Structure formats: C-alpha cells, structure tokens
Amino acid sequence: MPEITTGRRLHGDYWSAAADGSVHLTASACTTCGACYLPAIATCVGCRGKAFRPKVLSPRGTLYTYTIVRGSGGVWPDVYTIGYVDFPEQVRVCGQLRETDPAKLAIGMTMAAEEAVLYTDAAGAPVKCFRFVAAEGAA
Amino acid sequence: MSLRDTYVVGVGMMPFGKHKDTPLSELAAGAVNAALADAGFGGDELGAAYMGTQWGGSMVGQRALKHTGLLGMPIVNVENACSSGSTALHLAKAAVATGLHDAVLVIGADKLSTQSGPLPRHPEDWDGSLGMSPPAVYATRARRYMHEYGATDEDLARVCVKNRRHAVHNDKALFRAETSIEEVLSSRLVADPLTLLQCCSRADGAAAAIVASEGWARKAKRAPARILASQLCSGKYRGDFRDVTIPEITVRCAQKAYAEAGVRPGDIHLAEVHDAFSIAELLYYEALGFCGRGEASRLLRDGTTALGGRLPVNPSGGLIAKGHPPGATGLAQVFEAVEQLRGAAGPRQVRGARTALTHCTGGGVSGLDHGACTIHILACD
C-alpha cells in the first residue's frame, strides 16, 4: 500500500489503496455466524457474538440507491453524489460516488472503490476516503 | 398491572415561524399558558412536567417553566430527535396511566431559524461523516421507491400541493399560500429528486398538552380526548440489505398502536404524519396500513388523503407547510388532532372525526431506519 503523505485518511481502518490505484474495503465479520459489518460493530445483530475478524470485500458491488446533493454547505462541495452499495458478502456500504451527472447514474450499476479527496477540513488539509466509481461486469 | 384511562385535557401551541427575537423559553411558556387556559387549569393540578427538545439545550424545561410560576415539580427533559415532544407525551401518559400522577404537563419546543442548511447529524455517525444529510437520506428512499413502484416527480410534488392547501386555513402554519406542482418541481434541487419545497423548513415553535386521569378530565373546560394508544419504538440496526422503501420502525410501531387501541387503519378518521420530506408521507401511508405496497401515489392522486377525502392526512398542513421545530412537532400534531376531534378546526375541519392518529419519527443513525418512532391514537365520543 503506498504511503499517504498528505491529508487525513477518513475511516482509514476500512479501506486500503494498492499500488495500481485500486482500493479494497475491509469489513468486520462475526466469527460465530459470519455476518459482515461496515463499519464494525461490537455485538453481532444476528447472533450477539462479540468476536470479529477482518473480511476483505469483493472488489465490486451493486448500487442500491443514490442522490446528487447540491448546496449542502459545511465542508461539502457544492455538488456531490452519495449512495449505498451492496456487496456480495451481504453488507451495504454508504459512500460517496465519483459521478455527478444524473444521466450516467442508475440503480443496479456495478461499482468499485477508489481513493478520493472528499473535502478540505477546517485546517485546509484534504480529507481522503474511499469513493465508488462505475465498474465493468457484474458484482 | 392495570392501567388507568388517560386523556389530553388541554392543548396549546405557538404559531410555527421565524421568531428570531423570541427566546425558546418564552415560546415554550406561551404554549404552556395556552394549554392551561384551554383546560381551564390554574397549574396546581399538575404533578410533573415532561419537556421534549432536540436543540433547546440543557434544562430547557426549567428555563421555560420559570416564566409560568410552575417550578418546583419534577421536570424531565427528553431528547429523541424529531420524536422528542411525542416521546415526552408517551412518558406523561405512562405517568398518569400508572397512577404516579393525576395530571401532568407535556411541552415541546425548538428554535432553528437562527441557522440554515440541513440539520447536522452527530459527528460520530458513519453515514453523516460521509455527507448523508437528512435530505439525502430521504432522497435515496425516494429514488428507490420511484424505481420500484414507478412513482413520479409529480407524485412527490402532490404531497406538498395538498399539505400547503390544507395550511391555507391554519394560522399556526409557517407557509399559508397554496403552491402548484410546477412551482414545487421548479424550486432548486436539494438532493435529487427532492426539490427545496419538498423539504420541511427549519422553524421556531412550541406546543404543549395536559394529560390527566378521568377525574381531572371531567373538570376540564373543553372536551377531553382519550388516549387510546401511546407507543414508542426504537429503530433496529441492520448492516445488510434493508428495504429503504419500508420504514420498518413505523410498521412495527403502528402494529403495536393499533393493537393497544383495538382499532384498525380503516377506523382512523384523520392522521397527522411526519412529512419531513414529500416522499416520507407516501412511505408512511403504506407503513401505517392506509394502503398496500406501492399504492401510496394512487391514494394521494384520488384525493383520499386530502380534506374532503375518506382519510385526510395532515389537515394541519403537516411539517411541509407548518415548518419543523423538531421538539414541538409531535405535540403540534396532537394539538391538531384534539382540535379536530372537538370539531373545532374551523375551515379545515374533518367532518365526523372521532378517531385520530399522530405519527412522529426521526433521528438519523446509520444502519437504522430511524432512531425513534411514536404513534398516538386519540378519540372523542
């Protein structure tokens, strides 16, 4: 994983960028029943197990729903897209999307993760996180 | 444990609006005095006070009651996001039903006009940290609902047109002018498909109610409304594939409320539901059992939920027209329900209204449908 020398990695425990720029997400899997969570949780909803291990998610998921937000204020850019992506490991992940053109977005699209600057914090530092981008093939 | 019957014996409400120069405590005190006058009570009847607020800060009940001469009794300050005021009502009802007190005061208030933009989520919340603001949450629900059931932008806009039309006759509402589908859809996009007029507005406001046992209800100045059901649910966490078109917390809360009241959805004569955004009202028709899955747009289009229809929803104008001071909203719904049940709602009166439902839900927590939901069912003979 390349060292990130500038900016802050938001939710850095949950994503890693490889040398080729691809990003994988790491969920937390219950060691008792296998249920996956992202973000992690202290007690499994299904079985109340309290032991978890990291679980790298499949590289692609399916866009469940999304919205293009405008003029939200605060730290956010004037226009950004945010939604939920469903992964084969039965976990839904909230995240921003690269695409802000409504004509190029649709429910059911295949998505992969990339690294991106989501916003600049109050101190002027870029805040980096994973973000979803359209991908080829099925999840 | 046998529970006593409980009644709402007085209601009061300050107009919702932009009261920038009036402190929150004074708004709340005004609603309290109105509720006391409505009940014909002097204040010595009250055994405790329950105060709901989301943004009013510490000791808001004490700050409000300082203006009313009613300090000294137990005051419980309650925060449950948009359900704060209605959660206070739930606690008040329980206190009277169990015999802890014979009459109690319930207050809800918030003041939001001094800020702008969407209400912030808690900094620790995952979805919020990535930009999933309240309008974005509802927008994602709207997009998925439209995808699954073919609802249109016009269907969403019709919620606003209906509720704004209702509010023309409500002097407590922030927006009292009618609007049109064209005007709603041409207002600026906030989170597509939701436009600005489909998002409830920040507002300042307060509402209050007095809950009492049968003994005090008989002494009240105006007709009391019996509380047939008072239910409070918290959301359930899921990390997997929740269907966002089914507000499960409302479904669960409604089932419990109907069972407690011994009524069915078809027995409800009017409902005040939590239309924080246009899509919300449509989703709640289905969750409350007013129609089947995917049928909400039809219910709206055929006039069933408009004044004059079989089941008017949000005759007050709802959050869309009244504005939304979260702590006060649940009690403003009860104010409307009680006035309707008394036959005192004037030009927006629902004819023959004897049973009313109020529904208040909200609180953005990642992985939960909502944080809290309250449903009350009230009746007058």
mmCIF file of N, CA and C in Angstrom, chain A residues 10-11 14 36-39 41 45 63-72 76 80 82-84 86-88 90-96 102 107 118-119 129-130, chain B residues 117-118 121 125-133 135-137 139-144 147-148 188-194 237-245 366:
data_model
loop_
_atom_site.group_PDB
_atom_site.id
_atom_site.type_symbol
_atom_site.label_atom_id
_atom_site.label_comp_id
_atom_site.label_asym_id
_atom_site.label_seq_id
_atom_site.Cartn_x
_atom_site.Cartn_y
_atom_site.Cartn_z
ATOM 1 N N LEU A 10 -9.863 9.473 6.202
ATOM 2 C CA LEU A 10 -11.122 9.286 6.914
ATOM 3 C C LEU A 10 -11.493 7.804 6.877
ATOM 4 N N HIS A 11 -11.858 7.251 8.016
ATOM 5 C CA HIS A 11 -12.251 5.838 8.130
ATOM 6 C C HIS A 11 -11.164 4.916 7.558
ATOM 7 N N TYR A 14 -10.868 1.007 7.208
ATOM 8 C CA TYR A 14 -11.810 0.235 6.387
ATOM 9 C C TYR A 14 -11.439 0.171 4.912
ATOM 10 N N CYS A 36 -21.411 -9.822 8.108
ATOM 11 C CA CYS A 36 -20.415 -8.770 7.863
ATOM 12 C C CYS A 36 -20.974 -7.397 8.203
ATOM 13 N N TYR A 37 -20.107 -6.555 8.711
ATOM 14 C CA TYR A 37 -20.494 -5.189 9.057
ATOM 15 C C TYR A 37 -19.443 -4.208 8.564
ATOM 16 N N LEU A 38 -19.919 -3.092 8.019
ATOM 17 C CA LEU A 38 -19.011 -1.994 7.675
ATOM 18 C C LEU A 38 -19.796 -0.704 7.848
ATOM 19 N N PRO A 39 -19.545 0.079 8.858
ATOM 20 C CA PRO A 39 -18.465 -0.051 9.847
ATOM 21 C C PRO A 39 -18.693 -1.194 10.831
ATOM 22 N N ILE A 41 -19.053 -3.295 14.374
ATOM 23 C CA ILE A 41 -19.995 -3.156 15.483
ATOM 24 C C ILE A 41 -19.512 -4.086 16.597
ATOM 25 N N VAL A 45 -25.652 -8.376 15.324
ATOM 26 C CA VAL A 45 -27.103 -8.231 15.396
ATOM 27 C C VAL A 45 -27.789 -9.590 15.348
ATOM 28 N N LEU A 63 -25.052 -0.791 -6.987
ATOM 29 C CA LEU A 63 -25.610 0.459 -6.464
ATOM 30 C C LEU A 63 -27.088 0.247 -6.096
ATOM 31 N N TYR A 64 -27.403 0.398 -4.810
ATOM 32 C CA TYR A 64 -28.771 0.164 -4.333
ATOM 33 C C TYR A 64 -29.630 1.413 -4.525
ATOM 34 N N THR A 65 -29.105 2.556 -4.121
ATOM 35 C CA THR A 65 -29.790 3.834 -4.354
ATOM 36 C C THR A 65 -28.778 4.953 -4.124
ATOM 37 N N TYR A 66 -29.105 6.164 -4.579
ATOM 38 C CA TYR A 66 -28.147 7.269 -4.507
ATOM 39 C C TYR A 66 -28.896 8.574 -4.660
ATOM 40 N N THR A 67 -28.195 9.681 -4.401
ATOM 41 C CA THR A 67 -28.742 11.011 -4.673
ATOM 42 C C THR A 67 -27.589 11.962 -4.960
ATOM 43 N N ILE A 68 -27.870 12.964 -5.756
ATOM 44 C CA ILE A 68 -26.892 14.020 -6.019
ATOM 45 C C ILE A 68 -27.288 15.222 -5.156
ATOM 46 N N VAL A 69 -26.406 15.559 -4.214
ATOM 47 C CA VAL A 69 -26.707 16.595 -3.223
ATOM 48 C C VAL A 69 -26.132 17.925 -3.704
ATOM 49 N N ARG A 70 -26.919 18.972 -3.551
ATOM 50 C CA ARG A 70 -26.485 20.304 -4.016
ATOM 51 C C ARG A 70 -26.626 21.337 -2.907
ATOM 52 N N GLY A 71 -25.602 22.174 -2.784
ATOM 53 C CA GLY A 71 -25.695 23.316 -1.868
ATOM 54 C C GLY A 71 -25.894 22.922 -0.415
ATOM 55 N N SER A 72 -25.244 21.854 -0.002
ATOM 56 C CA SER A 72 -25.438 21.357 1.360
ATOM 57 C C SER A 72 -24.737 22.223 2.399
ATOM 58 N N TRP A 76 -18.812 20.410 2.631
ATOM 59 C CA TRP A 76 -19.061 19.647 1.412
ATOM 60 C C TRP A 76 -18.970 20.472 0.145
ATOM 61 N N TYR A 80 -22.237 16.867 -4.855
ATOM 62 C CA TYR A 80 -21.616 15.545 -4.659
ATOM 63 C C TYR A 80 -22.696 14.482 -4.688
ATOM 64 N N ILE A 82 -23.958 10.712 -3.268
ATOM 65 C CA ILE A 82 -23.775 9.761 -2.168
ATOM 66 C C ILE A 82 -24.825 8.669 -2.294
ATOM 67 N N GLY A 83 -24.464 7.466 -1.890
ATOM 68 C CA GLY A 83 -25.424 6.377 -2.025
ATOM 69 C C GLY A 83 -25.011 5.169 -1.214
ATOM 70 N N TYR A 84 -25.651 4.059 -1.531
ATOM 71 C CA TYR A 84 -25.386 2.800 -0.834
ATOM 72 C C TYR A 84 -25.053 1.724 -1.869
ATOM 73 N N ASP A 86 -24.326 -2.394 -2.381
ATOM 74 C CA ASP A 86 -24.499 -3.723 -1.778
ATOM 75 C C ASP A 86 -23.411 -4.668 -2.278
ATOM 76 N N PHE A 87 -22.695 -5.282 -1.340
ATOM 77 C CA PHE A 87 -21.617 -6.208 -1.696
ATOM 78 C C PHE A 87 -22.077 -7.660 -1.546
ATOM 79 N N PRO A 88 -21.446 -8.559 -2.306
ATOM 80 C CA PRO A 88 -21.854 -9.973 -2.261
ATOM 81 C C PRO A 88 -21.768 -10.574 -0.863
ATOM 82 N N GLN A 90 -23.123 -9.634 1.589
ATOM 83 C CA GLN A 90 -24.360 -9.255 2.289
ATOM 84 C C GLN A 90 -24.145 -8.076 3.227
ATOM 85 N N VAL A 91 -23.343 -7.142 2.784
ATOM 86 C CA VAL A 91 -23.155 -5.935 3.570
ATOM 87 C C VAL A 91 -23.375 -4.727 2.665
ATOM 88 N N ARG A 92 -24.078 -3.735 3.182
ATOM 89 C CA ARG A 92 -24.361 -2.492 2.438
ATOM 90 C C ARG A 92 -23.444 -1.408 2.956
ATOM 91 N N VAL A 93 -22.777 -0.702 2.027
ATOM 92 C CA VAL A 93 -21.792 0.301 2.420
ATOM 93 C C VAL A 93 -22.233 1.669 1.900
ATOM 94 N N CYS A 94 -22.297 2.626 2.811
ATOM 95 C CA CYS A 94 -22.588 4.015 2.443
ATOM 96 C C CYS A 94 -21.302 4.665 1.960
ATOM 97 N N GLY A 95 -21.382 5.434 0.901
ATOM 98 C CA GLY A 95 -20.203 6.144 0.443
ATOM 99 C C GLY A 95 -20.535 7.143 -0.644
ATOM 100 N N GLN A 96 -19.594 8.038 -0.896
ATOM 101 C CA GLN A 96 -19.786 8.973 -1.996
ATOM 102 C C GLN A 96 -19.451 8.284 -3.313
ATOM 103 N N PRO A 102 -26.428 13.115 -13.559
ATOM 104 C CA PRO A 102 -27.551 12.198 -13.331
ATOM 105 C C PRO A 102 -27.784 11.244 -14.498
ATOM 106 N N ILE A 107 -29.707 2.991 -10.633
ATOM 107 C CA ILE A 107 -29.789 1.908 -9.661
ATOM 108 C C ILE A 107 -29.397 0.601 -10.350
ATOM 109 N N LEU A 118 -12.503 13.834 -0.307
ATOM 110 C CA LEU A 118 -13.931 14.149 -0.176
ATOM 111 C C LEU A 118 -14.158 15.623 0.104
ATOM 112 N N TYR A 119 -13.291 16.195 0.910
ATOM 113 C CA TYR A 119 -13.408 17.623 1.228
ATOM 114 C C TYR A 119 -12.114 18.105 1.852
ATOM 115 N N CYS A 129 -10.786 9.536 1.437
ATOM 116 C CA CYS A 129 -11.573 8.370 1.817
ATOM 117 C C CYS A 129 -11.780 7.513 0.570
ATOM 118 N N PHE A 130 -12.405 6.350 0.748
ATOM 119 C CA PHE A 130 -12.807 5.576 -0.427
ATOM 120 C C PHE A 130 -14.001 6.278 -1.070
ATOM 121 N N GLY B 117 -29.457 25.576 6.325
ATOM 122 C CA GLY B 117 -28.945 24.305 5.800
ATOM 123 C C GLY B 117 -29.584 23.127 6.497
ATOM 124 N N PRO B 118 -29.209 21.908 6.058
ATOM 125 C CA PRO B 118 -29.789 20.706 6.669
ATOM 126 C C PRO B 118 -29.352 20.559 8.125
ATOM 127 N N ARG B 121 -25.996 15.789 11.459
ATOM 128 C CA ARG B 121 -26.035 14.520 12.189
ATOM 129 C C ARG B 121 -24.894 14.520 13.192
ATOM 130 N N ASP B 125 -21.491 9.713 13.666
ATOM 131 C CA ASP B 125 -22.305 8.867 12.797
ATOM 132 C C ASP B 125 -21.612 8.632 11.454
ATOM 133 N N TRP B 126 -21.521 7.374 11.028
ATOM 134 C CA TRP B 126 -20.790 6.991 9.814
ATOM 135 C C TRP B 126 -21.391 7.651 8.574
ATOM 136 N N ASP B 127 -22.676 7.430 8.327
ATOM 137 C CA ASP B 127 -23.300 7.973 7.116
ATOM 138 C C ASP B 127 -23.169 9.496 7.101
ATOM 139 N N GLY B 128 -23.396 10.106 8.259
ATOM 140 C CA GLY B 128 -23.303 11.562 8.334
ATOM 141 C C GLY B 128 -21.900 12.054 8.028
ATOM 142 N N SER B 129 -20.891 11.309 8.454
ATOM 143 C CA SER B 129 -19.498 11.719 8.239
ATOM 144 C C SER B 129 -19.127 11.707 6.764
ATOM 145 N N LEU B 130 -19.939 11.006 5.949
ATOM 146 C CA LEU B 130 -19.663 10.913 4.510
ATOM 147 C C LEU B 130 -20.571 11.846 3.701
ATOM 148 N N GLY B 131 -21.452 12.569 4.369
ATOM 149 C CA GLY B 131 -22.296 13.536 3.668
ATOM 150 C C GLY B 131 -23.742 13.108 3.492
ATOM 151 N N MET B 132 -24.166 12.055 4.207
ATOM 152 C CA MET B 132 -25.559 11.609 4.085
ATOM 153 C C MET B 132 -26.415 12.458 5.030
ATOM 154 N N SER B 133 -26.762 13.668 4.550
ATOM 155 C CA SER B 133 -27.569 14.604 5.328
ATOM 156 C C SER B 133 -29.016 14.121 5.358
ATOM 157 N N PRO B 135 -31.795 15.439 4.119
ATOM 158 C CA PRO B 135 -32.427 15.429 2.787
ATOM 159 C C PRO B 135 -31.887 14.294 1.906
ATOM 160 N N ALA B 136 -30.598 13.989 2.035
ATOM 161 C CA ALA B 136 -30.011 12.915 1.223
ATOM 162 C C ALA B 136 -30.601 11.563 1.602
ATOM 163 N N VAL B 137 -30.822 11.348 2.893
ATOM 164 C CA VAL B 137 -31.422 10.081 3.345
ATOM 165 C C VAL B 137 -32.771 9.880 2.668
ATOM 166 N N ALA B 139 -33.935 11.408 0.059
ATOM 167 C CA ALA B 139 -33.793 11.380 -1.401
ATOM 168 C C ALA B 139 -33.432 9.981 -1.883
ATOM 169 N N THR B 140 -32.572 9.289 -1.123
ATOM 170 C CA THR B 140 -32.223 7.922 -1.531
ATOM 171 C C THR B 140 -33.436 7.000 -1.407
ATOM 172 N N ARG B 141 -34.264 7.253 -0.416
ATOM 173 C CA ARG B 141 -35.502 6.472 -0.292
ATOM 174 C C ARG B 141 -36.432 6.773 -1.463
ATOM 175 N N ALA B 142 -36.537 8.054 -1.804
ATOM 176 C CA ALA B 142 -37.422 8.462 -2.904
ATOM 177 C C ALA B 142 -36.981 7.799 -4.206
ATOM 178 N N ARG B 143 -35.667 7.826 -4.466
ATOM 179 C CA ARG B 143 -35.195 7.256 -5.731
ATOM 180 C C ARG B 143 -35.490 5.761 -5.809
ATOM 181 N N ARG B 144 -35.276 5.074 -4.702
ATOM 182 C CA ARG B 144 -35.534 3.638 -4.706
ATOM 183 C C ARG B 144 -37.039 3.355 -4.838
ATOM 184 N N HIS B 147 -38.066 3.873 -8.348
ATOM 185 C CA HIS B 147 -37.525 2.773 -9.149
ATOM 186 C C HIS B 147 -38.407 1.533 -9.024
ATOM 187 N N GLU B 148 -38.866 1.241 -7.825
ATOM 188 C CA GLU B 148 -39.623 0.003 -7.598
ATOM 189 C C GLU B 148 -41.086 0.129 -7.984
ATOM 190 N N ARG B 188 -35.330 24.870 -6.297
ATOM 191 C CA ARG B 188 -33.986 24.334 -6.533
ATOM 192 C C ARG B 188 -33.845 22.898 -6.021
ATOM 193 N N LEU B 189 -33.034 22.111 -6.728
ATOM 194 C CA LEU B 189 -32.756 20.754 -6.286
ATOM 195 C C LEU B 189 -31.910 20.796 -5.016
ATOM 196 N N VAL B 190 -32.318 20.046 -4.017
ATOM 197 C CA VAL B 190 -31.552 19.938 -2.773
ATOM 198 C C VAL B 190 -30.785 18.614 -2.777
ATOM 199 N N ALA B 191 -31.503 17.546 -3.024
ATOM 200 C CA ALA B 191 -30.902 16.212 -3.170
ATOM 201 C C ALA B 191 -31.851 15.473 -4.105
ATOM 202 N N ASP B 192 -31.435 15.292 -5.346
ATOM 203 C CA ASP B 192 -32.398 14.821 -6.337
ATOM 204 C C ASP B 192 -32.934 13.436 -5.978
ATOM 205 N N PRO B 193 -34.230 13.187 -6.097
ATOM 206 C CA PRO B 193 -35.218 14.012 -6.787
ATOM 207 C C PRO B 193 -35.896 15.086 -5.930
ATOM 208 N N LEU B 194 -35.445 15.326 -4.721
ATOM 209 C CA LEU B 194 -36.144 16.261 -3.842
ATOM 210 C C LEU B 194 -35.732 17.700 -4.103
ATOM 211 N N TYR B 237 -30.992 -2.067 14.293
ATOM 212 C CA TYR B 237 -29.805 -1.952 13.455
ATOM 213 C C TYR B 237 -29.702 -3.121 12.477
ATOM 214 N N ARG B 238 -29.341 -2.790 11.247
ATOM 215 C CA ARG B 238 -29.018 -3.826 10.258
ATOM 216 C C ARG B 238 -27.810 -3.381 9.464
ATOM 217 N N GLY B 239 -26.907 -4.312 9.236
ATOM 218 C CA GLY B 239 -25.747 -3.995 8.411
ATOM 219 C C GLY B 239 -25.900 -4.525 6.998
ATOM 220 N N ASP B 240 -26.997 -5.274 6.770
ATOM 221 C CA ASP B 240 -27.162 -5.897 5.453
ATOM 222 C C ASP B 240 -28.181 -5.129 4.612
ATOM 223 N N PHE B 241 -29.035 -5.823 3.892
ATOM 224 C CA PHE B 241 -29.822 -5.166 2.844
ATOM 225 C C PHE B 241 -31.228 -4.811 3.325
ATOM 226 N N ARG B 242 -31.335 -3.682 3.993
ATOM 227 C CA ARG B 242 -32.633 -3.163 4.407
ATOM 228 C C ARG B 242 -33.382 -2.617 3.189
ATOM 229 N N ASP B 243 -34.698 -2.853 3.126
ATOM 230 C CA ASP B 243 -35.524 -2.243 2.083
ATOM 231 C C ASP B 243 -35.893 -0.832 2.552
ATOM 232 N N VAL B 244 -35.282 0.181 1.953
ATOM 233 C CA VAL B 244 -35.493 1.549 2.449
ATOM 234 C C VAL B 244 -36.861 2.114 2.078
ATOM 235 N N THR B 245 -37.631 1.367 1.273
ATOM 236 C CA THR B 245 -38.986 1.834 0.972
ATOM 237 C C THR B 245 -39.985 1.366 2.040
ATOM 238 N N SER B 366 -26.905 5.661 11.500
ATOM 239 C CA SER B 366 -26.528 4.739 10.434
ATOM 240 C C SER B 366 -26.980 3.322 10.738
#
